[in-house]
PDB file of C-alpha atoms in Angstrom:
ATOM      1  CA  UNK A   3      14.855  -7.078  -5.433  1.00 78.00           C
ATOM      2  CA  UNK A   4      13.014  -4.261  -7.134  1.00 82.00           C
ATOM      3  CA  UNK A   5      13.324  -0.728  -5.806  1.00 91.00           C
ATOM      4  CA  UNK A   6      11.126   2.242  -6.624  1.00 94.00           C
ATOM      5  CA  UNK A   7      12.300   5.801  -6.228  1.00 95.00           C
ATOM      6  CA  UNK A   8       9.770   8.624  -6.173  1.00 97.00           C
ATOM      7  CA  UNK A   9      10.482  12.273  -6.784  1.00 96.00           C
ATOM      8  CA  UNK A  10       9.988  14.744  -5.406  1.00 97.00           C
ATOM      9  CA  UNK A  11       9.608  13.584  -1.818  1.00 96.00           C
ATOM     10  CA  UNK A  12       7.343  16.526  -1.102  1.00 96.00           C
ATOM     11  CA  UNK A  13       5.648  19.177  -3.179  1.00 96.00           C
ATOM     12  CA  UNK A  14       3.817  22.360  -2.259  1.00 97.00           C
ATOM     13  CA  UNK A  15       1.807  24.035  -5.006  1.00 97.00           C
ATOM     14  CA  UNK A  16      -0.716  26.828  -5.275  1.00 97.00           C
ATOM     15  CA  UNK A  17      -4.258  25.801  -6.135  1.00 97.00           C
ATOM     16  CA  UNK A  18      -4.770  25.746  -9.874  1.00 97.00           C
ATOM     17  CA  UNK A  19      -1.184  24.817 -10.727  1.00 97.00           C
ATOM     18  CA  UNK A  20      -0.161  21.699 -12.618  1.00 97.00           C
ATOM     19  CA  UNK A  21       2.289  19.219 -11.144  1.00 98.00           C
ATOM     20  CA  UNK A  22       4.095  15.988 -11.944  1.00 98.00           C
ATOM     21  CA  UNK A  23       5.295  13.167  -9.693  1.00 98.00           C
ATOM     22  CA  UNK A  24       7.789  10.611 -10.971  1.00 97.00           C
ATOM     23  CA  UNK A  25       8.405   6.980 -10.100  1.00 96.00           C
ATOM     24  CA  UNK A  26      11.572   5.245 -11.323  1.00 95.00           C
ATOM     25  CA  UNK A  27      12.146   1.520 -11.024  1.00 92.00           C
ATOM     26  CA  UNK A  28      15.417  -0.389 -10.779  1.00 91.00           C
ATOM     27  CA  UNK A  29      13.891  -3.126 -12.954  1.00 87.00           C
ATOM     28  CA  UNK A  30      11.386  -3.436 -15.786  1.00 85.00           C
ATOM     29  CA  UNK A  31       7.861  -2.704 -14.641  1.00 83.00           C
ATOM     30  CA  UNK A  32       5.203  -5.280 -15.467  1.00 82.00           C
ATOM     31  CA  UNK A  33       2.419  -3.657 -13.514  1.00 87.00           C
ATOM     32  CA  UNK A  34       2.569  -0.186 -11.991  1.00 92.00           C
ATOM     33  CA  UNK A  35      -0.054   1.070  -9.565  1.00 95.00           C
ATOM     34  CA  UNK A  36      -0.722   4.544  -8.262  1.00 97.00           C
ATOM     35  CA  UNK A  37      -2.423   4.992  -4.902  1.00 97.00           C
ATOM     36  CA  UNK A  38      -3.297   8.028  -2.812  1.00 97.00           C
ATOM     37  CA  UNK A  39      -3.150   8.030   0.985  1.00 96.00           C
ATOM     38  CA  UNK A  40      -4.451  10.599   3.405  1.00 90.00           C
ATOM     39  CA  UNK A  41      -2.908  10.760   6.855  1.00 81.00           C
ATOM     40  CA  UNK A  42      -4.308   8.065   9.093  1.00 75.00           C
ATOM     41  CA  UNK A  43      -6.139   6.332   6.268  1.00 82.00           C
ATOM     42  CA  UNK A  44      -5.623   3.452   3.911  1.00 89.00           C
ATOM     43  CA  UNK A  45      -4.558   3.541   0.287  1.00 94.00           C
ATOM     44  CA  UNK A  46      -7.055   4.604  -2.351  1.00 95.00           C
ATOM     45  CA  UNK A  47      -6.496   3.029  -5.756  1.00 95.00           C
ATOM     46  CA  UNK A  48      -6.054   5.554  -8.562  1.00 96.00           C
ATOM     47  CA  UNK A  49      -4.771   3.765 -11.664  1.00 94.00           C
ATOM     48  CA  UNK A  50      -2.941   0.719 -12.963  1.00 93.00           C
ATOM     49  CA  UNK A  51      -0.610   0.701 -15.974  1.00 92.00           C
ATOM     50  CA  UNK A  52       0.759  -2.401 -17.642  1.00 87.00           C
ATOM     51  CA  UNK A  53       1.875  -1.675 -21.158  1.00 83.00           C
ATOM     52  CA  UNK A  54       4.803   0.447 -22.231  1.00 84.00           C
ATOM     53  CA  UNK A  55       3.508   3.754 -23.548  1.00 87.00           C
ATOM     54  CA  UNK A  56       0.182   3.315 -21.777  1.00 91.00           C
ATOM     55  CA  UNK A  57      -1.563   6.421 -20.519  1.00 94.00           C
ATOM     56  CA  UNK A  58      -4.681   6.601 -18.349  1.00 95.00           C
ATOM     57  CA  UNK A  59      -6.684   9.528 -17.070  1.00 95.00           C
ATOM     58  CA  UNK A  60      -9.284   9.992 -14.388  1.00 90.00           C
ATOM     59  CA  UNK A  61     -10.748  13.419 -13.850  1.00 90.00           C
ATOM     60  CA  UNK A  62      -7.713  15.713 -13.624  1.00 95.00           C
ATOM     61  CA  UNK A  63      -5.122  12.997 -12.992  1.00 97.00           C
ATOM     62  CA  UNK A  64      -3.123  11.367 -15.793  1.00 97.00           C
ATOM     63  CA  UNK A  65      -0.610   8.562 -15.381  1.00 97.00           C
ATOM     64  CA  UNK A  66       1.862   7.296 -17.968  1.00 95.00           C
ATOM     65  CA  UNK A  67       4.210   4.333 -18.217  1.00 93.00           C
ATOM     66  CA  UNK A  68       7.204   5.008 -20.421  1.00 90.00           C
ATOM     67  CA  UNK A  69       8.123   2.846 -23.426  1.00 74.00           C
ATOM     68  CA  UNK A  70      11.063   1.237 -21.690  1.00 82.00           C
ATOM     69  CA  UNK A  71       8.780   0.420 -18.766  1.00 75.00           C
ATOM     70  CA  UNK A  72      11.068   1.602 -16.046  1.00 90.00           C
ATOM     71  CA  UNK A  73       9.460   4.907 -15.213  1.00 93.00           C
ATOM     72  CA  UNK A  74       5.988   6.228 -14.591  1.00 95.00           C
ATOM     73  CA  UNK A  75       4.695   9.741 -14.079  1.00 96.00           C
ATOM     74  CA  UNK A  76       1.544  11.082 -12.468  1.00 98.00           C
ATOM     75  CA  UNK A  77       0.350  14.465 -13.652  1.00 98.00           C
ATOM     76  CA  UNK A  78      -2.325  16.570 -11.977  1.00 98.00           C
ATOM     77  CA  UNK A  79      -3.874  19.412 -13.927  1.00 97.00           C
ATOM     78  CA  UNK A  80      -5.301  22.477 -12.189  1.00 97.00           C
ATOM     79  CA  UNK A  81      -4.660  21.135  -8.692  1.00 97.00           C
ATOM     80  CA  UNK A  82      -7.244  21.521  -5.933  1.00 96.00           C
ATOM     81  CA  UNK A  83      -6.975  21.199  -2.138  1.00 95.00           C
ATOM     82  CA  UNK A  84      -8.771  17.852  -2.460  1.00 94.00           C
ATOM     83  CA  UNK A  85      -5.727  16.514  -4.311  1.00 96.00           C
ATOM     84  CA  UNK A  86      -3.579  16.898  -1.199  1.00 96.00           C
ATOM     85  CA  UNK A  87      -2.187  13.700   0.284  1.00 96.00           C
ATOM     86  CA  UNK A  88       0.570  11.166  -0.174  1.00 97.00           C
ATOM     87  CA  UNK A  89       0.924   9.611  -3.608  1.00 98.00           C
ATOM     88  CA  UNK A  90       2.471   6.158  -3.742  1.00 97.00           C
ATOM     89  CA  UNK A  91       3.597   4.145  -6.719  1.00 97.00           C
ATOM     90  CA  UNK A  92       3.678   0.365  -6.395  1.00 95.00           C
ATOM     91  CA  UNK A  93       5.181  -2.296  -8.639  1.00 92.00           C
ATOM     92  CA  UNK A  94       3.695  -5.706  -9.146  1.00 85.00           C
ATOM     93  CA  UNK A  95       6.062  -8.625  -8.609  1.00 77.00           C
ATOM     94  CA  UNK A  96       7.155 -11.523  -6.462  1.00 73.00           C
ATOM     95  CA  UNK A  97       5.639 -14.959  -6.149  1.00 73.00           C
ATOM     96  CA  UNK A  98       2.390 -13.548  -4.821  1.00 75.00           C
ATOM     97  CA  UNK A  99       2.427 -10.529  -7.107  1.00 82.00           C
ATOM     98  CA  UNK A 100       2.688  -8.442  -3.974  1.00 88.00           C
ATOM     99  CA  UNK A 101       3.380  -4.752  -4.338  1.00 92.00           C
ATOM    100  CA  UNK A 102       6.703  -3.049  -3.757  1.00 94.00           C
ATOM    101  CA  UNK A 103       6.151   0.640  -3.024  1.00 96.00           C
ATOM    102  CA  UNK A 104       8.123   3.814  -3.342  1.00 95.00           C
ATOM    103  CA  UNK A 105       8.465   5.997  -0.269  1.00 95.00           C
ATOM    104  CA  UNK A 106       5.737   8.363  -1.419  1.00 96.00           C
ATOM    105  CA  UNK A 107       5.332  11.991  -2.450  1.00 97.00           C
ATOM    106  CA  UNK A 108       3.635  14.327   0.010  1.00 96.00           C
ATOM    107  CA  UNK A 109       1.507  16.837  -1.907  1.00 97.00           C
ATOM    108  CA  UNK A 110       0.212  20.028  -0.308  1.00 97.00           C
ATOM    109  CA  UNK A 111      -2.120  22.299  -2.291  1.00 97.00           C
ATOM    110  CA  UNK A 112      -2.453  25.816  -0.927  1.00 96.00           C
ATOM    111  CA  UNK A 113      -5.827  27.505  -1.411  1.00 91.00           C
TER     112      UNK A 113
ATOM    113  CA  UNK B  29     -20.239  -2.435  -1.600  1.00 57.00           C
ATOM    114  CA  UNK B  30     -18.273  -2.952   1.575  1.00 83.00           C
ATOM    115  CA  UNK B  31     -14.558  -2.466   1.329  1.00 93.00           C
ATOM    116  CA  UNK B  32     -11.746  -3.958   3.384  1.00 96.00           C
ATOM    117  CA  UNK B  33     -12.172  -3.283   7.083  1.00 96.00           C
ATOM    118  CA  UNK B  34      -9.628  -3.492   9.860  1.00 97.00           C
ATOM    119  CA  UNK B  35      -9.877  -3.384  13.629  1.00 97.00           C
ATOM    120  CA  UNK B  36      -8.887  -1.877  15.874  1.00 97.00           C
ATOM    121  CA  UNK B  37      -8.018   1.350  14.070  1.00 96.00           C
ATOM    122  CA  UNK B  38      -5.624   2.327  16.839  1.00 96.00           C
ATOM    123  CA  UNK B  39      -3.785   0.164  19.334  1.00 97.00           C
ATOM    124  CA  UNK B  40      -1.420   1.198  22.087  1.00 98.00           C
ATOM    125  CA  UNK B  41       0.586  -1.570  23.694  1.00 98.00           C
ATOM    126  CA  UNK B  42       3.223  -1.695  26.360  1.00 97.00           C
ATOM    127  CA  UNK B  43       6.500  -3.262  25.329  1.00 97.00           C
ATOM    128  CA  UNK B  44       6.277  -7.007  25.808  1.00 97.00           C
ATOM    129  CA  UNK B  45       2.514  -7.282  25.332  1.00 98.00           C
ATOM    130  CA  UNK B  46       0.917  -9.424  22.652  1.00 98.00           C
ATOM    131  CA  UNK B  47      -1.442  -7.807  20.126  1.00 98.00           C
ATOM    132  CA  UNK B  48      -3.906  -9.136  17.540  1.00 98.00           C
ATOM    133  CA  UNK B  49      -4.967  -7.141  14.502  1.00 98.00           C
ATOM    134  CA  UNK B  50      -7.991  -8.152  12.460  1.00 98.00           C
ATOM    135  CA  UNK B  51      -8.731  -7.823   8.753  1.00 98.00           C
ATOM    136  CA  UNK B  52     -12.066  -8.391   7.012  1.00 98.00           C
ATOM    137  CA  UNK B  53     -11.412  -8.546   3.259  1.00 97.00           C
ATOM    138  CA  UNK B  54     -13.887  -7.775   0.511  1.00 96.00           C
ATOM    139  CA  UNK B  55     -16.345 -10.665   0.315  1.00 95.00           C
ATOM    140  CA  UNK B  56     -15.231 -13.300  -2.168  1.00 93.00           C
ATOM    141  CA  UNK B  57     -11.676 -12.047  -2.494  1.00 95.00           C
ATOM    142  CA  UNK B  58      -9.317 -14.986  -2.646  1.00 94.00           C
ATOM    143  CA  UNK B  59      -6.039 -13.197  -1.959  1.00 95.00           C
ATOM    144  CA  UNK B  60      -5.194 -11.342   1.228  1.00 97.00           C
ATOM    145  CA  UNK B  61      -2.028  -9.389   1.991  1.00 97.00           C
ATOM    146  CA  UNK B  62      -0.578  -7.777   5.092  1.00 98.00           C
ATOM    147  CA  UNK B  63       1.789  -4.812   4.808  1.00 97.00           C
ATOM    148  CA  UNK B  64       3.686  -2.770   7.394  1.00 97.00           C
ATOM    149  CA  UNK B  65       4.098   0.967   6.896  1.00 96.00           C
ATOM    150  CA  UNK B  66       6.629   2.855   8.983  1.00 94.00           C
ATOM    151  CA  UNK B  67       6.272   6.609   9.381  1.00 91.00           C
ATOM    152  CA  UNK B  68       7.246   8.436   6.209  1.00 89.00           C
ATOM    153  CA  UNK B  69       7.740   5.253   4.211  1.00 93.00           C
ATOM    154  CA  UNK B  70       5.781   3.216   1.716  1.00 94.00           C
ATOM    155  CA  UNK B  71       4.099  -0.020   2.809  1.00 95.00           C
ATOM    156  CA  UNK B  72       6.276  -3.130   2.954  1.00 96.00           C
ATOM    157  CA  UNK B  73       4.996  -6.625   2.260  1.00 95.00           C
ATOM    158  CA  UNK B  74       4.663  -8.968   5.219  1.00 97.00           C
ATOM    159  CA  UNK B  75       2.666 -12.011   4.146  1.00 96.00           C
ATOM    160  CA  UNK B  76       0.173 -13.389   1.623  1.00 95.00           C
ATOM    161  CA  UNK B  77      -2.763 -15.793   1.782  1.00 96.00           C
ATOM    162  CA  UNK B  78      -4.615 -17.506  -0.995  1.00 95.00           C
ATOM    163  CA  UNK B  79      -7.834 -18.642   0.614  1.00 95.00           C
ATOM    164  CA  UNK B  80      -6.722 -20.213   3.905  1.00 95.00           C
ATOM    165  CA  UNK B  81      -3.222 -21.114   2.730  1.00 96.00           C
ATOM    166  CA  UNK B  82      -0.359 -18.853   3.716  1.00 96.00           C
ATOM    167  CA  UNK B  83       1.741 -19.039   0.576  1.00 94.00           C
ATOM    168  CA  UNK B  84       4.349 -16.410   1.323  1.00 93.00           C
ATOM    169  CA  UNK B  85       5.542 -15.146   4.685  1.00 93.00           C
ATOM    170  CA  UNK B  86       8.927 -13.935   3.544  1.00 92.00           C
ATOM    171  CA  UNK B  87       8.302 -10.375   4.726  1.00 94.00           C
ATOM    172  CA  UNK B  88       7.556 -11.176   8.361  1.00 96.00           C
ATOM    173  CA  UNK B  89      10.372  -9.452  10.277  1.00 95.00           C
ATOM    174  CA  UNK B  90      10.734 -12.005  13.055  1.00 94.00           C
ATOM    175  CA  UNK B  91       9.215 -15.133  14.552  1.00 95.00           C
ATOM    176  CA  UNK B  92       7.236 -12.856  16.864  1.00 97.00           C
ATOM    177  CA  UNK B  93       4.939 -12.126  13.926  1.00 98.00           C
ATOM    178  CA  UNK B  94       2.282 -14.674  13.057  1.00 97.00           C
ATOM    179  CA  UNK B  95      -0.675 -14.481  10.682  1.00 98.00           C
ATOM    180  CA  UNK B  96      -3.607 -16.759  10.061  1.00 97.00           C
ATOM    181  CA  UNK B  97      -6.716 -16.984   7.905  1.00 97.00           C
ATOM    182  CA  UNK B  98      -8.328 -20.229   9.057  1.00 96.00           C
ATOM    183  CA  UNK B  99     -11.539 -20.108   7.023  1.00 94.00           C
ATOM    184  CA  UNK B 100     -10.245 -18.233   4.036  1.00 92.00           C
ATOM    185  CA  UNK B 101     -11.940 -14.939   4.858  1.00 95.00           C
ATOM    186  CA  UNK B 102     -11.067 -12.992   8.032  1.00 97.00           C
ATOM    187  CA  UNK B 103      -7.366 -12.791   8.854  1.00 98.00           C
ATOM    188  CA  UNK B 104      -5.542 -11.997  12.066  1.00 98.00           C
ATOM    189  CA  UNK B 105      -2.005 -10.689  12.384  1.00 98.00           C
ATOM    190  CA  UNK B 106      -0.551 -11.421  15.795  1.00 98.00           C
ATOM    191  CA  UNK B 107       2.557  -9.852  17.232  1.00 98.00           C
ATOM    192  CA  UNK B 108       4.015 -11.413  20.340  1.00 98.00           C
ATOM    193  CA  UNK B 109       6.176  -9.594  22.881  1.00 98.00           C
ATOM    194  CA  UNK B 110       5.857  -6.280  21.064  1.00 98.00           C
ATOM    195  CA  UNK B 111       8.911  -4.062  20.715  1.00 97.00           C
ATOM    196  CA  UNK B 112       9.125  -0.334  20.037  1.00 96.00           C
ATOM    197  CA  UNK B 113      10.321  -0.998  16.496  1.00 96.00           C
ATOM    198  CA  UNK B 114       6.987  -2.722  15.813  1.00 97.00           C
ATOM    199  CA  UNK B 115       5.265   0.681  15.968  1.00 97.00           C
ATOM    200  CA  UNK B 116       3.796   1.235  12.505  1.00 96.00           C
ATOM    201  CA  UNK B 117       0.583   1.184  10.518  1.00 96.00           C
ATOM    202  CA  UNK B 118      -0.443  -2.329   9.558  1.00 97.00           C
ATOM    203  CA  UNK B 119      -2.386  -2.448   6.306  1.00 97.00           C
ATOM    204  CA  UNK B 120      -4.451  -5.289   4.937  1.00 98.00           C
ATOM    205  CA  UNK B 121      -5.338  -5.633   1.251  1.00 97.00           C
ATOM    206  CA  UNK B 122      -7.454  -8.084  -0.686  1.00 97.00           C
ATOM    207  CA  UNK B 123      -7.688  -9.066  -4.316  1.00 95.00           C
ATOM    208  CA  UNK B 124     -10.150 -11.160  -6.287  1.00 93.00           C
ATOM    209  CA  UNK B 125      -7.760 -12.624  -8.881  1.00 87.00           C
ATOM    210  CA  UNK B 126      -3.961 -12.479  -9.326  1.00 82.00           C
ATOM    211  CA  UNK B 127      -4.250  -9.957 -12.154  1.00 81.00           C
ATOM    212  CA  UNK B 128      -6.615  -7.672 -10.262  1.00 88.00           C
ATOM    213  CA  UNK B 129      -5.963  -4.553  -8.227  1.00 91.00           C
ATOM    214  CA  UNK B 130      -5.309  -4.834  -4.511  1.00 94.00           C
ATOM    215  CA  UNK B 131      -7.799  -2.911  -2.361  1.00 95.00           C
ATOM    216  CA  UNK B 132      -6.584  -1.665   0.976  1.00 96.00           C
ATOM    217  CA  UNK B 133      -8.217  -1.280   4.354  1.00 96.00           C
ATOM    218  CA  UNK B 134      -7.831   1.841   6.545  1.00 95.00           C
ATOM    219  CA  UNK B 135      -5.016   0.253   8.560  1.00 96.00           C
ATOM    220  CA  UNK B 136      -4.315  -0.267  12.239  1.00 97.00           C
ATOM    221  CA  UNK B 137      -1.907   2.206  13.824  1.00 96.00           C
ATOM    222  CA  UNK B 138       0.113   0.344  16.447  1.00 97.00           C
ATOM    223  CA  UNK B 139       2.089   2.304  19.011  1.00 97.00           C
ATOM    224  CA  UNK B 140       4.362   0.375  21.356  1.00 97.00           C
ATOM    225  CA  UNK B 141       5.408   2.293  24.466  1.00 96.00           C
TER     226      UNK B 141
END
């Protein structure tokens, strides 16, 4: 079965700083999803990557899927307190194309 | 438009009680998923419906867990004789087509005392 490892597990940054979260898969990624979760809430879809080398951006968040398709990174530029939360990567697979998730990265942005 | 909704948002049960968790997917979405999220972990797949057919229930942890979607829209996850290890957030997600993104509801936080 596929396993996803996220690093770091937690991250505390000062407002305005850039940061990167990594997601490494034990198998080739065919569809990689990034979600954000605030405590007590559901998952908010951020981006989906499918092709090796693909890069997508939304506002100050950029996600990339490496050429070998076993790692993805999420980069936040000039972080703000509103970026705080848990970031989860999920890989598409299985008979139902259900998602297998990493354990998440807890991001705290200090004002 | 309306997103995925779940009810109740919070449920406290005594060990041994039965509980029922409801999911209203996005209108028209064919696929519906249930996930279980333990504290500090990512969600884990429980079961999958395509319309009213339950096509995959490989993630259900025991025969105490049962899910249904009789008319292909609303789904209910039922847990019989709850145990403390069942305490978790139960998330529902829906999807229009197999290649589309899954959209999640706010979850139901179940606490078993």
